PDB file of C-alpha atoms in Angstrom:
ATOM      1  CA  MET A   1     -95.279  26.660 -64.421  1.00  0.00           C
ATOM      2  CA  SER A   2     -92.771  29.357 -63.423  1.00  0.00           C
ATOM      3  CA  LEU A   3     -90.332  28.636 -66.269  1.00  0.00           C
ATOM      4  CA  ASP A   4     -90.016  31.098 -69.128  1.00  0.00           C
ATOM      5  CA  ARG A   5     -91.245  30.259 -72.608  1.00  0.00           C
ATOM      6  CA  LYS A   6     -87.793  29.678 -74.113  1.00  0.00           C
ATOM      7  CA  LYS A   7     -86.825  27.275 -71.338  1.00  0.00           C
ATOM      8  CA  MET A   8     -90.007  25.247 -71.691  1.00  0.00           C
ATOM      9  CA  LEU A   9     -89.664  24.952 -75.458  1.00  0.00           C
ATOM     10  CA  ASP A  10     -86.018  23.929 -75.109  1.00  0.00           C
ATOM     11  CA  MET A  11     -87.046  21.193 -72.694  1.00  0.00           C
ATOM     12  CA  TYR A  12     -89.778  20.078 -75.084  1.00  0.00           C
ATOM     13  CA  TYR A  13     -87.301  19.987 -77.976  1.00  0.00           C
ATOM     14  CA  HIS A  14     -84.828  17.804 -76.079  1.00  0.00           C
ATOM     15  CA  LEU A  15     -87.596  15.532 -74.845  1.00  0.00           C
ATOM     16  CA  ARG A  16     -88.729  14.855 -78.399  1.00  0.00           C
ATOM     17  CA  LEU A  17     -85.183  14.731 -79.787  1.00  0.00           C
ATOM     18  CA  THR A  18     -84.334  11.962 -77.315  1.00  0.00           C
ATOM     19  CA  ARG A  19     -87.383   9.923 -78.363  1.00  0.00           C
ATOM     20  CA  ALA A  20     -86.785  10.486 -82.080  1.00  0.00           C
ATOM     21  CA  LEU A  21     -83.114   9.557 -81.912  1.00  0.00           C
ATOM     22  CA  GLU A  22     -83.838   6.340 -80.038  1.00  0.00           C
ATOM     23  CA  ASP A  23     -86.628   5.468 -82.473  1.00  0.00           C
ATOM     24  CA  ARG A  24     -84.037   5.690 -85.252  1.00  0.00           C
ATOM     25  CA  VAL A  25     -81.575   3.615 -83.225  1.00  0.00           C
ATOM     26  CA  ARG A  26     -84.208   0.902 -82.963  1.00  0.00           C
ATOM     27  CA  ILE A  27     -84.400   0.792 -86.771  1.00  0.00           C
ATOM     28  CA  LEU A  28     -80.623   0.664 -87.132  1.00  0.00           C
ATOM     29  CA  TYR A  29     -80.500  -2.244 -84.710  1.00  0.00           C
ATOM     30  CA  ARG A  30     -83.066  -4.198 -86.696  1.00  0.00           C
ATOM     31  CA  GLN A  31     -81.096  -3.499 -89.868  1.00  0.00           C
ATOM     32  CA  GLY A  32     -78.125  -5.231 -88.262  1.00  0.00           C
ATOM     33  CA  LYS A  33     -75.994  -2.082 -88.263  1.00  0.00           C
ATOM     34  CA  ILE A  34     -75.439  -1.884 -84.505  1.00  0.00           C
ATOM     35  CA  PRO A  35     -73.109  -4.366 -82.809  1.00  0.00           C
ATOM     36  CA  GLY A  36     -73.986  -5.377 -79.263  1.00  0.00           C
ATOM     37  CA  GLY A  37     -77.078  -4.455 -77.282  1.00  0.00           C
ATOM     38  CA  VAL A  38     -79.324  -1.415 -77.397  1.00  0.00           C
ATOM     39  CA  TYR A  39     -80.808  -0.004 -74.181  1.00  0.00           C
ATOM     40  CA  LEU A  40     -83.440   2.679 -74.635  1.00  0.00           C
ATOM     41  CA  SER A  41     -85.178   5.214 -72.408  1.00  0.00           C
ATOM     42  CA  THR A  42     -88.574   5.197 -74.131  1.00  0.00           C
ATOM     43  CA  GLY A  43     -91.198   6.465 -71.692  1.00  0.00           C
ATOM     44  CA  GLN A  44     -88.797   7.846 -69.094  1.00  0.00           C
ATOM     45  CA  GLU A  45     -87.062  10.634 -71.022  1.00  0.00           C
ATOM     46  CA  ALA A  46     -88.562  13.400 -68.872  1.00  0.00           C
ATOM     47  CA  ILE A  47     -86.274  12.504 -65.975  1.00  0.00           C
ATOM     48  CA  SER A  48     -82.888  13.021 -67.622  1.00  0.00           C
ATOM     49  CA  VAL A  49     -84.076  15.997 -69.675  1.00  0.00           C
ATOM     50  CA  GLY A  50     -85.921  17.757 -66.841  1.00  0.00           C
ATOM     51  CA  LEU A  51     -83.072  17.114 -64.428  1.00  0.00           C
ATOM     52  CA  THR A  52     -80.338  18.453 -66.701  1.00  0.00           C
ATOM     53  CA  HIS A  53     -82.276  21.630 -67.441  1.00  0.00           C
ATOM     54  CA  ALA A  54     -82.484  22.316 -63.688  1.00  0.00           C
ATOM     55  CA  LEU A  55     -78.702  22.195 -63.186  1.00  0.00           C
ATOM     56  CA  GLU A  56     -75.820  24.576 -63.839  1.00  0.00           C
ATOM     57  CA  PRO A  57     -73.438  23.809 -66.743  1.00  0.00           C
ATOM     58  CA  GLU A  58     -70.553  23.140 -64.324  1.00  0.00           C
ATOM     59  CA  ASP A  59     -72.507  20.564 -62.316  1.00  0.00           C
ATOM     60  CA  VAL A  60     -71.471  16.967 -62.976  1.00  0.00           C
ATOM     61  CA  ILE A  61     -73.903  14.165 -63.839  1.00  0.00           C
ATOM     62  CA  ALA A  62     -73.037  10.491 -63.388  1.00  0.00           C
ATOM     63  CA  ILE A  63     -75.562   8.920 -65.749  1.00  0.00           C
ATOM     64  CA  SER A  64     -76.836   5.386 -66.120  1.00  0.00           C
ATOM     65  CA  TYR A  65     -77.376   3.756 -69.510  1.00  0.00           C
ATOM     66  CA  ARG A  66     -80.903   5.064 -70.142  1.00  0.00           C
ATOM     67  CA  ASP A  67     -80.074   8.751 -69.804  1.00  0.00           C
ATOM     68  CA  LEU A  68     -79.518   9.841 -73.392  1.00  0.00           C
ATOM     69  CA  GLY A  69     -81.587  12.942 -72.655  1.00  0.00           C
ATOM     70  CA  ALA A  70     -78.841  14.266 -70.369  1.00  0.00           C
ATOM     71  CA  LEU A  71     -76.212  13.873 -73.088  1.00  0.00           C
ATOM     72  CA  LEU A  72     -78.311  15.646 -75.713  1.00  0.00           C
ATOM     73  CA  THR A  73     -79.357  18.419 -73.340  1.00  0.00           C
ATOM     74  CA  ARG A  74     -75.718  19.025 -72.381  1.00  0.00           C
ATOM     75  CA  GLY A  75     -74.864  19.471 -76.057  1.00  0.00           C
ATOM     76  CA  MET A  76     -73.774  16.115 -77.464  1.00  0.00           C
ATOM     77  CA  ALA A  77     -74.609  16.082 -81.174  1.00  0.00           C
ATOM     78  CA  PRO A  78     -76.828  13.349 -82.647  1.00  0.00           C
ATOM     79  CA  ALA A  79     -73.958  12.495 -85.016  1.00  0.00           C
ATOM     80  CA  SER A  80     -71.739  11.647 -82.029  1.00  0.00           C
ATOM     81  CA  VAL A  81     -74.445   9.465 -80.489  1.00  0.00           C
ATOM     82  CA  PHE A  82     -75.056   7.584 -83.734  1.00  0.00           C
ATOM     83  CA  ALA A  83     -71.296   7.160 -84.190  1.00  0.00           C
ATOM     84  CA  GLN A  84     -71.140   5.612 -80.722  1.00  0.00           C
ATOM     85  CA  TYR A  85     -73.830   3.090 -81.625  1.00  0.00           C
ATOM     86  CA  LEU A  86     -72.114   2.263 -84.913  1.00  0.00           C
ATOM     87  CA  GLY A  87     -68.642   1.967 -83.378  1.00  0.00           C
ATOM     88  CA  LYS A  88     -67.116   4.740 -85.496  1.00  0.00           C
ATOM     89  CA  ILE A  89     -63.900   6.645 -84.867  1.00  0.00           C
ATOM     90  CA  THR A  90     -65.870   9.911 -84.474  1.00  0.00           C
ATOM     91  CA  SER A  91     -67.681   8.611 -81.386  1.00  0.00           C
ATOM     92  CA  PRO A  92     -66.837   9.849 -77.857  1.00  0.00           C
ATOM     93  CA  THR A  93     -65.005   6.564 -77.187  1.00  0.00           C
ATOM     94  CA  ARG A  94     -63.387   6.574 -80.659  1.00  0.00           C
ATOM     95  CA  GLY A  95     -65.105   3.316 -81.507  1.00  0.00           C
ATOM     96  CA  LYS A  96     -63.995   1.415 -78.428  1.00  0.00           C
ATOM     97  CA  ASP A  97     -67.406   0.777 -76.911  1.00  0.00           C
ATOM     98  CA  GLY A  98     -71.087   0.576 -77.665  1.00  0.00           C
ATOM     99  CA  SER A  99     -74.070   2.603 -76.525  1.00  0.00           C
ATOM    100  CA  LEU A 100     -73.904   1.347 -72.953  1.00  0.00           C
ATOM    101  CA  HIS A 101     -70.786   3.308 -72.001  1.00  0.00           C
ATOM    102  CA  ILE A 102     -70.976   6.841 -73.332  1.00  0.00           C
ATOM    103  CA  GLY A 103     -70.094  10.105 -71.635  1.00  0.00           C
ATOM    104  CA  ASP A 104     -68.076  13.275 -72.091  1.00  0.00           C
ATOM    105  CA  LEU A 105     -66.093  14.944 -69.324  1.00  0.00           C
ATOM    106  CA  LYS A 106     -66.085  18.201 -71.301  1.00  0.00           C
ATOM    107  CA  LEU A 107     -69.875  18.209 -70.990  1.00  0.00           C
ATOM    108  CA  GLY A 108     -69.761  17.231 -67.320  1.00  0.00           C
ATOM    109  CA  ILE A 109     -71.133  13.752 -68.031  1.00  0.00           C
ATOM    110  CA  ILE A 110     -69.529  10.783 -66.261  1.00  0.00           C
ATOM    111  CA  CYS A 111     -69.641   7.642 -68.398  1.00  0.00           C
ATOM    112  CA  PRO A 112     -71.654   4.768 -66.872  1.00  0.00           C
ATOM    113  CA  VAL A 113     -70.295   1.263 -66.407  1.00  0.00           C
ATOM    114  CA  SER A 114     -72.076  -2.077 -66.611  1.00  0.00           C
ATOM    115  CA  ILE A 115     -71.949  -2.602 -62.835  1.00  0.00           C
ATOM    116  CA  LEU A 116     -75.007  -0.565 -61.975  1.00  0.00           C
ATOM    117  CA  ALA A 117     -74.888   1.550 -58.797  1.00  0.00           C
ATOM    118  CA  ASP A 118     -71.134   2.061 -59.120  1.00  0.00           C
ATOM    119  CA  ASN A 119     -71.813   5.676 -60.086  1.00  0.00           C
ATOM    120  CA  ILE A 120     -73.391   6.381 -56.668  1.00  0.00           C
ATOM    121  CA  PRO A 121     -70.166   6.452 -54.600  1.00  0.00           C
ATOM    122  CA  VAL A 122     -68.406   8.061 -57.586  1.00  0.00           C
ATOM    123  CA  ALA A 123     -70.858  10.969 -57.395  1.00  0.00           C
ATOM    124  CA  ALA A 124     -70.139  11.261 -53.680  1.00  0.00           C
ATOM    125  CA  GLY A 125     -66.417  11.440 -54.432  1.00  0.00           C
ATOM    126  CA  ILE A 126     -66.957  14.157 -57.030  1.00  0.00           C
ATOM    127  CA  ALA A 127     -69.072  16.129 -54.571  1.00  0.00           C
ATOM    128  CA  LEU A 128     -66.394  15.767 -51.894  1.00  0.00           C
ATOM    129  CA  ALA A 129     -63.800  17.133 -54.320  1.00  0.00           C
ATOM    130  CA  MET A 130     -66.056  20.091 -55.122  1.00  0.00           C
ATOM    131  CA  LYS A 131     -66.551  20.794 -51.435  1.00  0.00           C
ATOM    132  CA  LEU A 132     -62.821  20.647 -50.685  1.00  0.00           C
ATOM    133  CA  MET A 133     -62.100  23.023 -53.562  1.00  0.00           C
ATOM    134  CA  GLY A 134     -64.735  25.464 -52.312  1.00  0.00           C
ATOM    135  CA  LYS A 135     -66.883  25.206 -55.418  1.00  0.00           C
ATOM    136  CA  LYS A 136     -70.629  25.810 -55.384  1.00  0.00           C
ATOM    137  CA  ASN A 137     -71.324  23.093 -57.919  1.00  0.00           C
ATOM    138  CA  ILE A 138     -73.010  19.770 -57.245  1.00  0.00           C
ATOM    139  CA  SER A 139     -72.858  16.228 -58.567  1.00  0.00           C
ATOM    140  CA  VAL A 140     -75.795  14.033 -59.499  1.00  0.00           C
ATOM    141  CA  ALA A 141     -76.098  10.253 -59.736  1.00  0.00           C
ATOM    142  CA  LEU A 142     -78.837   8.602 -61.784  1.00  0.00           C
ATOM    143  CA  PHE A 143     -79.668   4.945 -61.140  1.00  0.00           C
ATOM    144  CA  GLY A 144     -82.526   2.450 -61.189  1.00  0.00           C
ATOM    145  CA  GLU A 145     -84.567   0.994 -58.353  1.00  0.00           C
ATOM    146  CA  GLY A 146     -82.731  -2.309 -58.736  1.00  0.00           C
ATOM    147  CA  ALA A 147     -79.404  -0.547 -58.167  1.00  0.00           C
ATOM    148  CA  SER A 148     -80.702   0.767 -54.845  1.00  0.00           C
ATOM    149  CA  ASN A 149     -80.449  -2.787 -53.475  1.00  0.00           C
ATOM    150  CA  ARG A 150     -76.687  -2.876 -53.919  1.00  0.00           C
ATOM    151  CA  GLY A 151     -74.110  -2.000 -51.286  1.00  0.00           C
ATOM    152  CA  ASP A 152     -72.786   0.870 -53.424  1.00  0.00           C
ATOM    153  CA  PHE A 153     -76.076   2.694 -52.882  1.00  0.00           C
ATOM    154  CA  HIS A 154     -75.892   2.497 -49.108  1.00  0.00           C
ATOM    155  CA  GLU A 155     -72.185   3.303 -48.921  1.00  0.00           C
ATOM    156  CA  GLY A 156     -72.595   6.317 -51.195  1.00  0.00           C
ATOM    157  CA  LEU A 157     -75.583   7.743 -49.343  1.00  0.00           C
ATOM    158  CA  ASN A 158     -73.965   7.169 -45.968  1.00  0.00           C
ATOM    159  CA  LEU A 159     -70.772   9.016 -46.930  1.00  0.00           C
ATOM    160  CA  ALA A 160     -72.738  11.839 -48.565  1.00  0.00           C
ATOM    161  CA  SER A 161     -74.898  12.257 -45.479  1.00  0.00           C
ATOM    162  CA  VAL A 162     -72.077  12.145 -42.931  1.00  0.00           C
ATOM    163  CA  LYS A 163     -70.007  14.680 -44.883  1.00  0.00           C
ATOM    164  CA  LYS A 164     -73.022  16.771 -45.974  1.00  0.00           C
ATOM    165  CA  LEU A 165     -71.852  16.557 -49.554  1.00  0.00           C
ATOM    166  CA  PRO A 166     -73.392  18.599 -52.392  1.00  0.00           C
ATOM    167  CA  VAL A 167     -74.774  15.589 -54.231  1.00  0.00           C
ATOM    168  CA  LEU A 168     -78.201  14.666 -55.538  1.00  0.00           C
ATOM    169  CA  TYR A 169     -79.295  11.042 -55.877  1.00  0.00           C
ATOM    170  CA  VAL A 170     -82.030  10.382 -58.415  1.00  0.00           C
ATOM    171  CA  CYS A 171     -83.601   6.937 -58.523  1.00  0.00           C
ATOM    172  CA  ILE A 172     -85.360   6.163 -61.801  1.00  0.00           C
ATOM    173  CA  ASN A 173     -87.955   3.672 -60.648  1.00  0.00           C
ATOM    174  CA  ASN A 174     -89.101   2.129 -63.929  1.00  0.00           C
ATOM    175  CA  GLN A 175     -90.726  -0.856 -62.196  1.00  0.00           C
ATOM    176  CA  PHE A 176     -88.446  -3.612 -63.509  1.00  0.00           C
ATOM    177  CA  ALA A 177     -84.782  -4.472 -62.934  1.00  0.00           C
ATOM    178  CA  TYR A 178     -84.337  -6.345 -66.200  1.00  0.00           C
ATOM    179  CA  SER A 179     -87.263  -8.800 -65.778  1.00  0.00           C
ATOM    180  CA  THR A 180     -87.556  -8.587 -61.984  1.00  0.00           C
ATOM    181  CA  PRO A 181     -90.505  -6.541 -60.656  1.00  0.00           C
ATOM    182  CA  LEU A 182     -89.936  -4.180 -57.767  1.00  0.00           C
ATOM    183  CA  SER A 183     -92.349  -6.043 -55.481  1.00  0.00           C
ATOM    184  CA  THR A 184     -90.077  -9.088 -55.368  1.00  0.00           C
ATOM    185  CA  THR A 185     -86.884  -7.226 -54.452  1.00  0.00           C
ATOM    186  CA  MET A 186     -87.804  -4.914 -51.570  1.00  0.00           C
ATOM    187  CA  ALA A 187     -90.356  -4.837 -48.777  1.00  0.00           C
ATOM    188  CA  ILE A 188     -91.022  -1.104 -49.032  1.00  0.00           C
ATOM    189  CA  LYS A 189     -93.260   0.720 -51.476  1.00  0.00           C
ATOM    190  CA  ASP A 190     -90.932   3.624 -52.180  1.00  0.00           C
ATOM    191  CA  VAL A 191     -87.156   3.723 -52.582  1.00  0.00           C
ATOM    192  CA  ALA A 192     -87.277   7.272 -51.198  1.00  0.00           C
ATOM    193  CA  THR A 193     -88.206   5.772 -47.815  1.00  0.00           C
ATOM    194  CA  ARG A 194     -84.566   4.719 -47.470  1.00  0.00           C
ATOM    195  CA  ALA A 195     -83.494   8.361 -47.199  1.00  0.00           C
ATOM    196  CA  ALA A 196     -84.645   8.416 -43.565  1.00  0.00           C
ATOM    197  CA  GLY A 197     -81.985   5.852 -42.686  1.00  0.00           C
ATOM    198  CA  TYR A 198     -79.342   8.417 -43.606  1.00  0.00           C
ATOM    199  CA  ASN A 199     -81.118  11.450 -42.152  1.00  0.00           C
ATOM    200  CA  ILE A 200     -81.511  13.119 -45.540  1.00  0.00           C
ATOM    201  CA  PRO A 201     -84.638  14.307 -47.385  1.00  0.00           C
ATOM    202  CA  GLY A 202     -86.404  11.780 -49.591  1.00  0.00           C
ATOM    203  CA  GLN A 203     -89.114  12.614 -52.089  1.00  0.00           C
ATOM    204  CA  VAL A 204     -91.308  10.644 -54.497  1.00  0.00           C
ATOM    205  CA  LEU A 205     -92.390  12.369 -57.696  1.00  0.00           C
ATOM    206  CA  ASP A 206     -94.025  11.712 -61.042  1.00  0.00           C
ATOM    207  CA  GLY A 207     -91.099  10.911 -63.315  1.00  0.00           C
ATOM    208  CA  ASN A 208     -93.242  11.401 -66.418  1.00  0.00           C
ATOM    209  CA  ASP A 209     -94.009  15.034 -65.523  1.00  0.00           C
ATOM    210  CA  ILE A 210     -90.976  16.994 -66.703  1.00  0.00           C
ATOM    211  CA  PHE A 211     -92.037  20.060 -64.721  1.00  0.00           C
ATOM    212  CA  ALA A 212     -92.292  18.064 -61.494  1.00  0.00           C
ATOM    213  CA  VAL A 213     -88.810  16.658 -62.111  1.00  0.00           C
ATOM    214  CA  HIS A 214     -87.359  20.072 -62.912  1.00  0.00           C
ATOM    215  CA  SER A 215     -88.890  21.675 -59.823  1.00  0.00           C
ATOM    216  CA  ALA A 216     -87.769  18.942 -57.407  1.00  0.00           C
ATOM    217  CA  VAL A 217     -84.229  18.859 -58.793  1.00  0.00           C
ATOM    218  CA  ALA A 218     -83.914  22.655 -58.699  1.00  0.00           C
ATOM    219  CA  GLU A 219     -84.976  22.715 -55.034  1.00  0.00           C
ATOM    220  CA  ALA A 220     -82.669  19.844 -54.053  1.00  0.00           C
ATOM    221  CA  ALA A 221     -79.768  21.460 -55.941  1.00  0.00           C
ATOM    222  CA  LYS A 222     -80.374  24.720 -54.087  1.00  0.00           C
ATOM    223  CA  ARG A 223     -80.167  22.902 -50.756  1.00  0.00           C
ATOM    224  CA  ALA A 224     -76.946  21.181 -51.770  1.00  0.00           C
ATOM    225  CA  ARG A 225     -75.311  24.450 -52.888  1.00  0.00           C
ATOM    226  CA  GLN A 226     -76.194  26.007 -49.538  1.00  0.00           C
ATOM    227  CA  GLY A 227     -74.312  23.274 -47.697  1.00  0.00           C
ATOM    228  CA  GLU A 228     -77.391  21.379 -46.512  1.00  0.00           C
ATOM    229  CA  GLY A 229     -76.255  18.050 -47.930  1.00  0.00           C
ATOM    230  CA  PRO A 230     -77.720  15.407 -50.243  1.00  0.00           C
ATOM    231  CA  THR A 231     -81.274  14.570 -51.278  1.00  0.00           C
ATOM    232  CA  LEU A 232     -82.764  11.323 -52.572  1.00  0.00           C
ATOM    233  CA  LEU A 233     -85.395  11.762 -55.270  1.00  0.00           C
ATOM    234  CA  GLU A 234     -87.406   8.822 -56.586  1.00  0.00           C
ATOM    235  CA  CYS A 235     -88.942   9.343 -60.007  1.00  0.00           C
ATOM    236  CA  LYS A 236     -91.776   6.923 -60.713  1.00  0.00           C
ATOM    237  CA  THR A 237     -91.952   5.967 -64.377  1.00  0.00           C
ATOM    238  CA  MET A 238     -92.202   2.948 -66.656  1.00  0.00           C
ATOM    239  CA  ARG A 239     -89.767   1.292 -69.020  1.00  0.00           C
ATOM    240  CA  MET A 240     -91.882   1.017 -72.177  1.00  0.00           C
ATOM    241  CA  THR A 241     -89.502  -1.425 -73.847  1.00  0.00           C
ATOM    242  CA  GLY A 242     -87.726  -4.594 -72.890  1.00  0.00           C
ATOM    243  CA  HIS A 243     -84.488  -4.436 -70.945  1.00  0.00           C
ATOM    244  CA  SER A 244     -82.802  -4.187 -74.344  1.00  0.00           C
ATOM    245  CA  GLU A 245     -83.945  -4.513 -77.932  1.00  0.00           C
ATOM    246  CA  HIS A 246     -83.437  -8.285 -77.961  1.00  0.00           C
ATOM    247  CA  ASP A 247     -85.892  -8.600 -75.041  1.00  0.00           C
ATOM    248  CA  ASN A 248     -89.587  -8.743 -75.984  1.00  0.00           C
ATOM    249  CA  ALA A 249     -90.664  -7.880 -72.401  1.00  0.00           C
ATOM    250  CA  ASN A 250     -93.366 -10.568 -72.319  1.00  0.00           C
ATOM    251  CA  TYR A 251     -93.008 -10.617 -68.521  1.00  0.00           C
ATOM    252  CA  ILE A 252     -94.593  -7.147 -68.253  1.00  0.00           C
ATOM    253  CA  PRO A 253     -98.411  -7.276 -67.983  1.00  0.00           C
ATOM    254  CA  LYS A 254     -99.952  -5.784 -71.118  1.00  0.00           C
ATOM    255  CA  ASN A 255    -102.548  -3.842 -69.141  1.00  0.00           C
ATOM    256  CA  LEU A 256     -99.738  -2.174 -67.172  1.00  0.00           C
ATOM    257  CA  LEU A 257     -98.090  -0.971 -70.371  1.00  0.00           C
ATOM    258  CA  GLU A 258    -101.430   0.331 -71.634  1.00  0.00           C
ATOM    259  CA  GLN A 259    -101.908   2.338 -68.431  1.00  0.00           C
ATOM    260  CA  TRP A 260     -98.485   3.930 -68.768  1.00  0.00           C
ATOM    261  CA  LYS A 261     -98.954   4.735 -72.457  1.00  0.00           C
ATOM    262  CA  LYS A 262    -101.561   7.261 -71.346  1.00  0.00           C
ATOM    263  CA  LYS A 263     -98.881   8.858 -69.143  1.00  0.00           C
ATOM    264  CA  ASP A 264     -96.389   9.360 -71.958  1.00  0.00           C
ATOM    265  CA  PRO A 265     -94.116  12.262 -70.872  1.00  0.00           C
ATOM    266  CA  ILE A 266     -94.290  13.868 -74.315  1.00  0.00           C
ATOM    267  CA  LEU A 267     -98.085  13.874 -74.287  1.00  0.00           C
ATOM    268  CA  ILE A 268     -98.135  15.282 -70.756  1.00  0.00           C
ATOM    269  CA  MET A 269     -95.782  18.110 -71.672  1.00  0.00           C
ATOM    270  CA  GLU A 270     -97.626  18.903 -74.890  1.00  0.00           C
ATOM    271  CA  LYS A 271    -100.846  19.211 -72.904  1.00  0.00           C
ATOM    272  CA  HIS A 272     -99.215  21.621 -70.436  1.00  0.00           C
ATOM    273  CA  LEU A 273     -97.644  23.749 -73.180  1.00  0.00           C
ATOM    274  CA  THR A 274    -100.804  23.848 -75.297  1.00  0.00           C
ATOM    275  CA  GLU A 275    -102.970  24.896 -72.363  1.00  0.00           C
ATOM    276  CA  ALA A 276    -100.430  27.576 -71.471  1.00  0.00           C
ATOM    277  CA  LYS A 277    -100.548  28.784 -75.108  1.00  0.00           C
ATOM    278  CA  VAL A 278     -96.804  28.190 -75.432  1.00  0.00           C
ATOM    279  CA  LEU A 279     -96.999  25.461 -78.077  1.00  0.00           C
ATOM    280  CA  THR A 280     -98.991  26.095 -81.269  1.00  0.00           C
ATOM    281  CA  LYS A 281     -99.638  23.686 -84.119  1.00  0.00           C
ATOM    282  CA  ARG A 282     -97.251  25.600 -86.364  1.00  0.00           C
ATOM    283  CA  LEU A 283     -94.490  25.660 -83.744  1.00  0.00           C
ATOM    284  CA  LYS A 284     -94.902  21.951 -83.111  1.00  0.00           C
ATOM    285  CA  GLU A 285     -94.500  21.292 -86.843  1.00  0.00           C
ATOM    286  CA  GLU A 286     -91.370  23.467 -86.938  1.00  0.00           C
ATOM    287  CA  ILE A 287     -89.834  21.551 -84.018  1.00  0.00           C
ATOM    288  CA  THR A 288     -90.732  18.231 -85.668  1.00  0.00           C
ATOM    289  CA  SER A 289     -89.040  19.330 -88.888  1.00  0.00           C
ATOM    290  CA  ARG A 290     -85.951  20.580 -87.032  1.00  0.00           C
ATOM    291  CA  ILE A 291     -85.589  17.293 -85.169  1.00  0.00           C
ATOM    292  CA  ALA A 292     -86.063  15.195 -88.322  1.00  0.00           C
ATOM    293  CA  LYS A 293     -83.410  17.246 -90.144  1.00  0.00           C
ATOM    294  CA  GLY A 294     -80.961  16.855 -87.248  1.00  0.00           C
ATOM    295  CA  ILE A 295     -81.541  13.099 -87.070  1.00  0.00           C
ATOM    296  CA  GLU A 296     -80.980  12.598 -90.803  1.00  0.00           C
ATOM    297  CA  GLU A 297     -77.840  14.739 -90.826  1.00  0.00           C
ATOM    298  CA  GLY A 298     -76.545  12.933 -87.744  1.00  0.00           C
ATOM    299  CA  ILE A 299     -77.028   9.417 -89.085  1.00  0.00           C
ATOM    300  CA  LYS A 300     -75.533  10.402 -92.461  1.00  0.00           C
ATOM    301  CA  ALA A 301     -72.402  11.776 -90.790  1.00  0.00           C
ATOM    302  CA  ALA A 302     -72.072   8.711 -88.558  1.00  0.00           C
ATOM    303  CA  GLU A 303     -72.523   6.207 -91.378  1.00  0.00           C
ATOM    304  CA  GLU A 304     -69.952   8.008 -93.543  1.00  0.00           C
ATOM    305  CA  ALA A 305     -67.397   8.186 -90.709  1.00  0.00           C
ATOM    306  CA  PRO A 306     -64.621   5.559 -90.778  1.00  0.00           C
ATOM    307  CA  LEU A 307     -64.249   2.667 -88.389  1.00  0.00           C
ATOM    308  CA  PRO A 308     -61.246   2.856 -86.038  1.00  0.00           C
ATOM    309  CA  LYS A 309     -57.973   1.313 -87.171  1.00  0.00           C
ATOM    310  CA  GLY A 310     -56.384  -1.493 -85.205  1.00  0.00           C
ATOM    311  CA  GLU A 311     -53.810   0.694 -83.482  1.00  0.00           C
ATOM    312  CA  GLU A 312     -56.633   2.729 -81.892  1.00  0.00           C
ATOM    313  CA  ALA A 313     -57.229  -0.178 -79.510  1.00  0.00           C
ATOM    314  CA  GLU A 314     -54.107   0.789 -77.558  1.00  0.00           C
ATOM    315  CA  LYS A 315     -54.927   4.495 -77.274  1.00  0.00           C
ATOM    316  CA  ASP A 316     -56.692   6.173 -74.329  1.00  0.00           C
ATOM    317  CA  VAL A 317     -56.756   2.949 -72.342  1.00  0.00           C
ATOM    318  CA  TYR A 318     -54.213   3.802 -69.662  1.00  0.00           C
ATOM    319  CA  ALA A 319     -53.522   7.186 -68.055  1.00  0.00           C
ATOM    320  CA  PRO A 320     -50.140   8.680 -69.005  1.00  0.00           C
ATOM    321  CA  SER A 321     -47.364   8.148 -66.447  1.00  0.00           C
ATOM    322  CA  SER A 322     -46.558  11.840 -66.275  1.00  0.00           C
TER     323      SER A 322
END
């Protein structure tokens, strides 16, 4: 591990904050306080957290709907996230949408849409704009293995390759596209294999190892900033929940879930930090207390915030004419 102590502990904090916040969201959903669906990232948090920590603040991330870690790492407060789930006026969308569509342009986070893979050509467009403006920043698109079967994926990668755009494509291979296993949707073992068709680097990595994610993203980002074009990274992980909270995931073999429980990204990171004498028992307790305090303050603020008034429905829907 070449990262400094502060950086590693910050990554550990955001990894655990993401898990803790989503654990609380699960409770709110079961209490009937959240309208609509809930889509969690349990078990794959290391990807969005590790990735974001490897980027510059001005880089732009086009997230998918299981990338809460990127939002929290970029500075979105738990209160804003809870407000989004509860449909409150203090949420990033001012109560107009649920958890599925959340982003913040001020934080460099592009809001996802329900049509998965749409963010792939969008990221290429952002990278093209950066290149034309002479900026040294990059864009990143996060998507699942199922999304890599859509035309958007191929169109985005083709454009990025031809134009040598400063964009990084990160496939979160969590084994299932809703209830469909990977083996029934593609005849290749690794999504990263598809990179060869566009003459760009492709790499498979352990998506539950936050240090592996950070290292691979940092290297790919360096290449992109130097004008060497895009990279396709495939992060192998496991979705440890159903597609959403109303899905009991009975189609996932129980023994497979048990195998992946042993590869929990939080446990892996704690092992690394403990062996490196970075994380002590006392420090772990302090971080746990800090996270718990932030969660309670966040949910209190969100629950006390008002719901949007009717006239809010007409605001921020269309771009101004001038």
